[in-house]
PDB file of C-alpha atoms in Angstrom:
ATOM      1  CA  GLN A   1      -5.535  14.503  -7.600  1.00 54.00           C
ATOM      2  CA  GLN A   2      -7.030  11.752  -5.516  1.00 61.00           C
ATOM      3  CA  GLN A   3      -8.179   9.038  -7.860  1.00 87.00           C
ATOM      4  CA  VAL A   4      -9.508   6.687  -5.178  1.00 94.00           C
ATOM      5  CA  LYS A   5     -11.750   8.159  -2.500  1.00 95.00           C
ATOM      6  CA  GLN A   6     -12.299   6.106   0.644  1.00 96.00           C
ATOM      7  CA  SER A   7     -14.874   6.534   3.396  1.00 97.00           C
ATOM      8  CA  PRO A   8     -15.370   6.676   6.274  1.00 97.00           C
ATOM      9  CA  GLN A   9     -12.082   7.815   7.772  1.00 96.00           C
ATOM     10  CA  SER A  10     -12.866   5.941  10.971  1.00 97.00           C
ATOM     11  CA  LEU A  11     -15.486   3.399  11.933  1.00 98.00           C
ATOM     12  CA  ILE A  12     -16.594   1.851  15.221  1.00 98.00           C
ATOM     13  CA  VAL A  13     -18.622  -1.365  15.071  1.00 98.00           C
ATOM     14  CA  GLN A  14     -19.885  -3.636  17.781  1.00 98.00           C
ATOM     15  CA  LYS A  15     -18.602  -7.181  17.940  1.00 98.00           C
ATOM     16  CA  GLY A  16     -20.706  -9.403  15.718  1.00 98.00           C
ATOM     17  CA  GLY A  17     -21.848  -6.523  13.532  1.00 98.00           C
ATOM     18  CA  ILE A  18     -21.128  -5.779   9.875  1.00 98.00           C
ATOM     19  CA  SER A  19     -18.348  -3.348   9.011  1.00 98.00           C
ATOM     20  CA  ILE A  20     -18.680  -1.572   5.665  1.00 98.00           C
ATOM     21  CA  ILE A  21     -15.975   0.540   4.021  1.00 98.00           C
ATOM     22  CA  ASN A  22     -16.590   2.266   0.717  1.00 98.00           C
ATOM     23  CA  CYS A  23     -14.322   3.374  -2.114  1.00 98.00           C
ATOM     24  CA  ALA A  24     -14.990   5.264  -5.322  1.00 97.00           C
ATOM     25  CA  TYR A  25     -12.667   5.668  -8.269  1.00 95.00           C
ATOM     26  CA  GLU A  26     -12.486   7.957 -11.269  1.00 92.00           C
ATOM     27  CA  ASN A  27     -10.167   6.271 -13.724  1.00 89.00           C
ATOM     28  CA  THR A  28     -12.111   3.844 -15.919  1.00 88.00           C
ATOM     29  CA  ALA A  29      -8.839   2.170 -16.901  1.00 87.00           C
ATOM     30  CA  PHE A  30      -8.530   0.682 -13.418  1.00 90.00           C
ATOM     31  CA  ASP A  31      -8.891  -3.066 -13.685  1.00 89.00           C
ATOM     32  CA  TYR A  32      -7.854  -4.563 -10.359  1.00 91.00           C
ATOM     33  CA  PHE A  33      -9.041  -3.571  -6.909  1.00 94.00           C
ATOM     34  CA  PRO A  34      -7.262  -4.971  -3.827  1.00 94.00           C
ATOM     35  CA  TRP A  35      -7.940  -4.297  -0.186  1.00 97.00           C
ATOM     36  CA  TYR A  36      -5.138  -4.177   2.359  1.00 97.00           C
ATOM     37  CA  GLN A  37      -5.296  -4.621   6.124  1.00 97.00           C
ATOM     38  CA  GLN A  38      -2.719  -2.963   8.347  1.00 97.00           C
ATOM     39  CA  PHE A  39      -2.122  -3.517  12.049  1.00 97.00           C
ATOM     40  CA  PRO A  40      -0.185  -0.944  14.116  1.00 94.00           C
ATOM     41  CA  GLY A  41       3.550  -1.154  13.524  1.00 92.00           C
ATOM     42  CA  LYS A  42       3.175  -3.515  10.567  1.00 94.00           C
ATOM     43  CA  GLY A  43       3.154  -3.180   6.816  1.00 95.00           C
ATOM     44  CA  PRO A  44      -0.107  -3.402   4.843  1.00 96.00           C
ATOM     45  CA  ALA A  45      -1.089  -6.974   4.031  1.00 94.00           C
ATOM     46  CA  LEU A  46      -3.221  -8.041   1.080  1.00 93.00           C
ATOM     47  CA  LEU A  47      -6.660  -9.057   2.341  1.00 95.00           C
ATOM     48  CA  ILE A  48      -8.828  -9.663  -0.719  1.00 94.00           C
ATOM     49  CA  ALA A  49      -9.000  -8.407  -4.292  1.00 93.00           C
ATOM     50  CA  ILE A  50     -11.486  -8.263  -7.172  1.00 93.00           C
ATOM     51  CA  ARG A  51     -11.541  -7.744 -10.921  1.00 90.00           C
ATOM     52  CA  PRO A  52     -14.438  -5.794 -12.479  1.00 88.00           C
ATOM     53  CA  ASP A  53     -15.739  -8.805 -14.392  1.00 89.00           C
ATOM     54  CA  VAL A  54     -17.470  -9.990 -11.185  1.00 91.00           C
ATOM     55  CA  SER A  55     -19.803  -8.065  -8.889  1.00 94.00           C
ATOM     56  CA  GLU A  56     -18.876  -9.799  -5.667  1.00 96.00           C
ATOM     57  CA  LYS A  57     -16.055 -11.827  -4.161  1.00 95.00           C
ATOM     58  CA  LYS A  58     -16.194 -13.530  -0.801  1.00 96.00           C
ATOM     59  CA  GLU A  59     -13.398 -14.974   1.307  1.00 95.00           C
ATOM     60  CA  GLY A  60     -14.530 -16.134   4.713  1.00 97.00           C
ATOM     61  CA  ARG A  61     -16.056 -13.186   6.563  1.00 97.00           C
ATOM     62  CA  PHE A  62     -14.708 -10.675   4.039  1.00 98.00           C
ATOM     63  CA  THR A  63     -16.662  -9.695   0.918  1.00 97.00           C
ATOM     64  CA  ILE A  64     -15.937  -7.167  -1.815  1.00 96.00           C
ATOM     65  CA  SER A  65     -18.941  -5.744  -3.628  1.00 96.00           C
ATOM     66  CA  PHE A  66     -18.211  -4.069  -6.959  1.00 95.00           C
ATOM     67  CA  ASN A  67     -20.424  -1.687  -8.952  1.00 94.00           C
ATOM     68  CA  LYS A  68     -18.729  -0.961 -12.263  1.00 92.00           C
ATOM     69  CA  SER A  69     -21.340   1.504 -13.558  1.00 93.00           C
ATOM     70  CA  ALA A  70     -21.118   3.591 -10.381  1.00 95.00           C
ATOM     71  CA  LYS A  71     -17.326   3.173 -10.177  1.00 95.00           C
ATOM     72  CA  GLN A  72     -17.619   2.098  -6.571  1.00 96.00           C
ATOM     73  CA  PHE A  73     -16.507  -0.879  -4.528  1.00 97.00           C
ATOM     74  CA  SER A  74     -16.849  -1.751  -0.894  1.00 98.00           C
ATOM     75  CA  LEU A  75     -15.496  -4.104   1.738  1.00 98.00           C
ATOM     76  CA  HIS A  76     -17.934  -5.866   4.035  1.00 98.00           C
ATOM     77  CA  ILE A  77     -16.708  -7.625   7.165  1.00 98.00           C
ATOM     78  CA  MET A  78     -19.358  -9.943   8.536  1.00 98.00           C
ATOM     79  CA  ASP A  79     -19.495 -10.954  12.203  1.00 98.00           C
ATOM     80  CA  SER A  80     -16.808  -8.373  13.000  1.00 98.00           C
ATOM     81  CA  GLN A  81     -14.366  -9.396  15.727  1.00 98.00           C
ATOM     82  CA  PRO A  82     -11.979  -7.393  17.935  1.00 97.00           C
ATOM     83  CA  GLY A  83      -9.107  -8.943  15.990  1.00 97.00           C
ATOM     84  CA  ASP A  84     -10.398  -7.159  12.877  1.00 98.00           C
ATOM     85  CA  SER A  85      -9.520  -3.811  14.459  1.00 98.00           C
ATOM     86  CA  ALA A  86      -7.011  -2.358  12.003  1.00 98.00           C
ATOM     87  CA  THR A  87      -6.631   0.208   9.259  1.00 97.00           C
ATOM     88  CA  TYR A  88      -8.010  -0.822   5.884  1.00 98.00           C
ATOM     89  CA  PHE A  89      -6.903   0.580   2.535  1.00 97.00           C
ATOM     90  CA  CYS A  90      -8.598   0.143  -0.789  1.00 97.00           C
ATOM     91  CA  ALA A  91      -6.495   0.438  -3.927  1.00 95.00           C
ATOM     92  CA  ALA A  92      -6.836   0.340  -7.682  1.00 94.00           C
ATOM     93  CA  ARG A  93      -4.571  -0.477 -10.596  1.00 89.00           C
ATOM     94  CA  GLY A  94      -4.667  -0.654 -14.357  1.00 81.00           C
ATOM     95  CA  ALA A  95      -4.869  -3.811 -16.415  1.00 70.00           C
ATOM     96  CA  PHE A  96      -1.180  -4.566 -16.626  1.00 66.00           C
ATOM     97  CA  GLY A  97       0.190  -6.519 -13.712  1.00 58.00           C
ATOM     98  CA  ASN A  98       3.035  -4.225 -12.782  1.00 63.00           C
ATOM     99  CA  GLU A  99       1.222  -0.930 -13.069  1.00 75.00           C
ATOM    100  CA  LYS A 100       1.284   1.334 -10.049  1.00 83.00           C
ATOM    101  CA  LEU A 101      -1.310   1.010  -7.298  1.00 89.00           C
ATOM    102  CA  THR A 102      -3.341   4.050  -6.303  1.00 91.00           C
ATOM    103  CA  PHE A 103      -4.450   3.898  -2.677  1.00 93.00           C
ATOM    104  CA  GLY A 104      -7.360   5.334  -0.763  1.00 94.00           C
ATOM    105  CA  THR A 105      -6.612   7.302   2.373  1.00 94.00           C
ATOM    106  CA  GLY A 106      -7.509   4.492   4.776  1.00 95.00           C
ATOM    107  CA  THR A 107     -10.212   3.635   7.312  1.00 97.00           C
ATOM    108  CA  ARG A 108      -9.396   2.985  10.940  1.00 97.00           C
ATOM    109  CA  LEU A 109     -11.784   0.255  12.094  1.00 98.00           C
ATOM    110  CA  THR A 110     -12.393  -0.396  15.785  1.00 98.00           C
ATOM    111  CA  ILE A 111     -14.484  -3.336  16.924  1.00 98.00           C
ATOM    112  CA  ILE A 112     -15.873  -2.896  20.426  1.00 97.00           C
ATOM    113  CA  PRO A 113     -17.128  -5.734  22.668  1.00 92.00           C
TER     114      PRO A 113
ATOM    115  CA  ASP B   1       6.022 -11.148   4.549  1.00 57.00           C
ATOM    116  CA  ALA B   2       7.207 -11.964   1.003  1.00 68.00           C
ATOM    117  CA  GLY B   3      10.807 -12.119   2.199  1.00 89.00           C
ATOM    118  CA  ILE B   4      11.178  -8.350   2.530  1.00 95.00           C
ATOM    119  CA  THR B   5      13.298  -6.698   5.183  1.00 96.00           C
ATOM    120  CA  GLN B   6      13.817  -2.993   5.730  1.00 97.00           C
ATOM    121  CA  SER B   7      16.627  -1.291   7.608  1.00 97.00           C
ATOM    122  CA  PRO B   8      16.803   0.580   9.796  1.00 97.00           C
ATOM    123  CA  ARG B   9      13.374   0.070  11.341  1.00 97.00           C
ATOM    124  CA  HIS B  10      13.557   3.346  13.231  1.00 97.00           C
ATOM    125  CA  LYS B  11      15.702   6.406  12.665  1.00 97.00           C
ATOM    126  CA  VAL B  12      15.958   9.890  14.097  1.00 98.00           C
ATOM    127  CA  THR B  13      17.969  12.420  12.136  1.00 97.00           C
ATOM    128  CA  GLU B  14      18.472  16.142  11.853  1.00 97.00           C
ATOM    129  CA  THR B  15      17.315  18.490   9.140  1.00 97.00           C
ATOM    130  CA  GLY B  16      19.816  18.787   6.318  1.00 97.00           C
ATOM    131  CA  THR B  17      21.489  15.415   6.765  1.00 97.00           C
ATOM    132  CA  PRO B  18      21.368  12.686   4.107  1.00 96.00           C
ATOM    133  CA  VAL B  19      19.551   9.486   5.007  1.00 97.00           C
ATOM    134  CA  THR B  20      19.531   6.135   3.229  1.00 98.00           C
ATOM    135  CA  LEU B  21      16.906   3.470   3.799  1.00 98.00           C
ATOM    136  CA  ARG B  22      17.446  -0.058   2.594  1.00 98.00           C
ATOM    137  CA  CYS B  23      14.984  -2.611   1.284  1.00 98.00           C
ATOM    138  CA  HIS B  24      16.170  -6.169   0.833  1.00 97.00           C
ATOM    139  CA  GLN B  25      14.231  -9.030  -0.778  1.00 96.00           C
ATOM    140  CA  THR B  26      15.128 -12.677  -0.977  1.00 94.00           C
ATOM    141  CA  GLU B  27      12.810 -13.892  -3.769  1.00 90.00           C
ATOM    142  CA  ASN B  28      14.383 -12.289  -6.840  1.00 91.00           C
ATOM    143  CA  HIS B  29      11.361 -10.143  -7.769  1.00 92.00           C
ATOM    144  CA  ARG B  30      11.839  -7.723 -10.607  1.00 92.00           C
ATOM    145  CA  TYR B  31       9.571  -4.903  -9.418  1.00 93.00           C
ATOM    146  CA  MET B  32      10.208  -2.999  -6.181  1.00 95.00           C
ATOM    147  CA  TYR B  33       8.546   0.119  -4.791  1.00 96.00           C
ATOM    148  CA  TRP B  34       9.053   2.767  -2.118  1.00 97.00           C
ATOM    149  CA  TYR B  35       6.016   4.379  -0.479  1.00 97.00           C
ATOM    150  CA  ARG B  36       5.528   6.831   2.313  1.00 97.00           C
ATOM    151  CA  GLN B  37       2.539   6.661   4.643  1.00 96.00           C
ATOM    152  CA  ASP B  38       1.124   9.748   6.312  1.00 94.00           C
ATOM    153  CA  PRO B  39      -2.166  10.302   8.155  1.00 88.00           C
ATOM    154  CA  GLY B  40      -4.878  11.453   5.790  1.00 85.00           C
ATOM    155  CA  HIS B  41      -2.854  10.557   2.697  1.00 88.00           C
ATOM    156  CA  GLY B  42      -2.734   6.797   2.729  1.00 89.00           C
ATOM    157  CA  LEU B  43       0.225   5.331   0.871  1.00 94.00           C
ATOM    158  CA  ARG B  44       1.921   7.428  -1.777  1.00 94.00           C
ATOM    159  CA  LEU B  45       4.457   6.121  -4.255  1.00 94.00           C
ATOM    160  CA  ILE B  46       7.877   7.767  -4.126  1.00 97.00           C
ATOM    161  CA  HIS B  47       9.909   5.755  -6.660  1.00 96.00           C
ATOM    162  CA  TYR B  48       9.829   2.309  -8.155  1.00 95.00           C
ATOM    163  CA  SER B  49      12.195  -0.019  -9.951  1.00 95.00           C
ATOM    164  CA  TYR B  50      11.561  -2.493 -12.750  1.00 92.00           C
ATOM    165  CA  GLY B  51      15.009  -4.024 -12.787  1.00 92.00           C
ATOM    166  CA  VAL B  52      18.649  -3.488 -11.909  1.00 94.00           C
ATOM    167  CA  LYS B  53      19.533   0.150 -12.636  1.00 92.00           C
ATOM    168  CA  ASP B  54      15.983   0.746 -13.972  1.00 94.00           C
ATOM    169  CA  THR B  55      13.992   3.164 -11.843  1.00 95.00           C
ATOM    170  CA  ASP B  56      11.243   5.730 -12.287  1.00 93.00           C
ATOM    171  CA  LYS B  57       9.522   8.433 -10.296  1.00 94.00           C
ATOM    172  CA  GLY B  58       6.262   8.145  -8.401  1.00 92.00           C
ATOM    173  CA  GLU B  59       3.877  10.884  -7.348  1.00 90.00           C
ATOM    174  CA  VAL B  60       5.967  12.297  -4.470  1.00 95.00           C
ATOM    175  CA  SER B  61       9.557  11.923  -5.683  1.00 96.00           C
ATOM    176  CA  ASP B  62      10.890  15.425  -4.951  1.00 96.00           C
ATOM    177  CA  GLY B  63      13.716  15.279  -2.414  1.00 96.00           C
ATOM    178  CA  TYR B  64      14.242  11.542  -2.853  1.00 97.00           C
ATOM    179  CA  SER B  65      16.525   9.435  -4.995  1.00 97.00           C
ATOM    180  CA  VAL B  66      16.820   5.677  -5.401  1.00 98.00           C
ATOM    181  CA  SER B  67      19.326   3.156  -6.577  1.00 97.00           C
ATOM    182  CA  ARG B  68      19.196  -0.509  -7.455  1.00 97.00           C
ATOM    183  CA  SER B  69      22.567  -2.061  -8.211  1.00 96.00           C
ATOM    184  CA  LYS B  70      21.457  -5.593  -7.320  1.00 96.00           C
ATOM    185  CA  THR B  71      18.113  -7.345  -7.783  1.00 95.00           C
ATOM    186  CA  GLU B  72      17.718  -7.894  -4.071  1.00 96.00           C
ATOM    187  CA  ASP B  73      18.410  -4.357  -2.819  1.00 97.00           C
ATOM    188  CA  PHE B  74      16.511  -1.129  -3.417  1.00 98.00           C
ATOM    189  CA  LEU B  75      17.857   1.939  -1.642  1.00 98.00           C
ATOM    190  CA  LEU B  76      15.967   5.150  -0.916  1.00 98.00           C
ATOM    191  CA  THR B  77      18.009   8.263  -0.180  1.00 98.00           C
ATOM    192  CA  LEU B  78      16.769  11.511   1.267  1.00 97.00           C
ATOM    193  CA  GLU B  79      19.374  13.850  -0.121  1.00 93.00           C
ATOM    194  CA  SER B  80      18.911  16.530   2.564  1.00 96.00           C
ATOM    195  CA  ALA B  81      16.271  15.514   5.058  1.00 97.00           C
ATOM    196  CA  THR B  82      13.503  17.961   5.928  1.00 97.00           C
ATOM    197  CA  SER B  83      10.845  17.825   8.639  1.00 97.00           C
ATOM    198  CA  SER B  84       8.206  17.224   5.953  1.00 97.00           C
ATOM    199  CA  GLN B  85       9.903  13.900   5.249  1.00 97.00           C
ATOM    200  CA  THR B  86       9.069  12.621   8.724  1.00 98.00           C
ATOM    201  CA  SER B  87       6.976   9.602   7.834  1.00 98.00           C
ATOM    202  CA  VAL B  88       6.740   5.852   7.774  1.00 98.00           C
ATOM    203  CA  TYR B  89       8.402   4.394   4.695  1.00 98.00           C
ATOM    204  CA  PHE B  90       7.361   1.097   3.179  1.00 98.00           C
ATOM    205  CA  CYS B  91       9.066  -0.990   0.569  1.00 97.00           C
ATOM    206  CA  ALA B  92       7.007  -3.348  -1.575  1.00 96.00           C
ATOM    207  CA  ILE B  93       7.578  -6.005  -4.208  1.00 94.00           C
ATOM    208  CA  SER B  94       5.270  -7.217  -6.940  1.00 90.00           C
ATOM    209  CA  ARG B  95       4.514 -10.927  -6.972  1.00 85.00           C
ATOM    210  CA  THR B  96       1.977 -13.147  -8.694  1.00 80.00           C
ATOM    211  CA  SER B  97      -0.764 -14.488  -6.449  1.00 75.00           C
ATOM    212  CA  GLY B  98      -3.972 -16.120  -7.631  1.00 72.00           C
ATOM    213  CA  GLY B  99      -3.089 -15.265 -11.201  1.00 74.00           C
ATOM    214  CA  GLN B 100      -2.651 -11.577 -10.419  1.00 76.00           C
ATOM    215  CA  GLU B 101       0.426  -9.458  -9.918  1.00 78.00           C
ATOM    216  CA  THR B 102      -0.015  -7.980  -6.452  1.00 86.00           C
ATOM    217  CA  GLN B 103       2.137  -5.864  -4.225  1.00 90.00           C
ATOM    218  CA  TYR B 104       3.433  -7.144  -0.894  1.00 93.00           C
ATOM    219  CA  PHE B 105       4.857  -4.821   1.705  1.00 95.00           C
ATOM    220  CA  GLY B 106       7.782  -4.870   4.089  1.00 96.00           C
ATOM    221  CA  PRO B 107       7.529  -3.988   7.793  1.00 95.00           C
ATOM    222  CA  GLY B 108       8.322  -0.288   7.346  1.00 97.00           C
ATOM    223  CA  THR B 109      10.876   2.247   8.564  1.00 98.00           C
ATOM    224  CA  ARG B 110       9.754   4.998  10.912  1.00 97.00           C
ATOM    225  CA  LEU B 111      11.770   8.170  10.225  1.00 98.00           C
ATOM    226  CA  LEU B 112      11.743  11.281  12.377  1.00 98.00           C
ATOM    227  CA  VAL B 113      13.489  14.392  11.053  1.00 97.00           C
ATOM    228  CA  LEU B 114      14.132  16.971  13.756  1.00 96.00           C
TER     229      LEU B 114
END
């Protein structure tokens, strides 16, 4: 049972454009939603995370938008750069800090010049 | 990189042989995790540990066992490797950042079972 659905599977965006990756979850007990960025041959690295008590969180060019009623959240990358080309994973976790993360299936993002 | 190392980084083995992967951390974190990453599946939890000798199963634990005799080391064993266990394996620790417990990943071990 996939509890976090991620789309699209792959995405090609022109340099300077906005990249948008969407995730939807089913479990209303989820309380923490991180995004991870992974470059080829490397482990996933925490990029940005949000709690459901806010609708948006921004860190530099990266923004998470959160819609609690729709059980959806998305990652927006503004002014996308070739260095942003990577695989992105959304994830979700319950309220307690050491609960297990449930991951989406990943989005391979390619930024073209 | 949260002070996590994994060994070996690459391994080729034959079906039916046992394989042990090692995760080593230097920051004394209590929680450690083993995941496998496969195309179309994202990251799936195999086993996790919440202290020395305290472990529990994840969603894809069949065919795997773990041990944690020291805080810093978490071992994953494939008891009798199968081709379906060809994957990239990641170890992770849980650490507080920005007031939240968050998982940080090691560099991964690429395993090929022939």
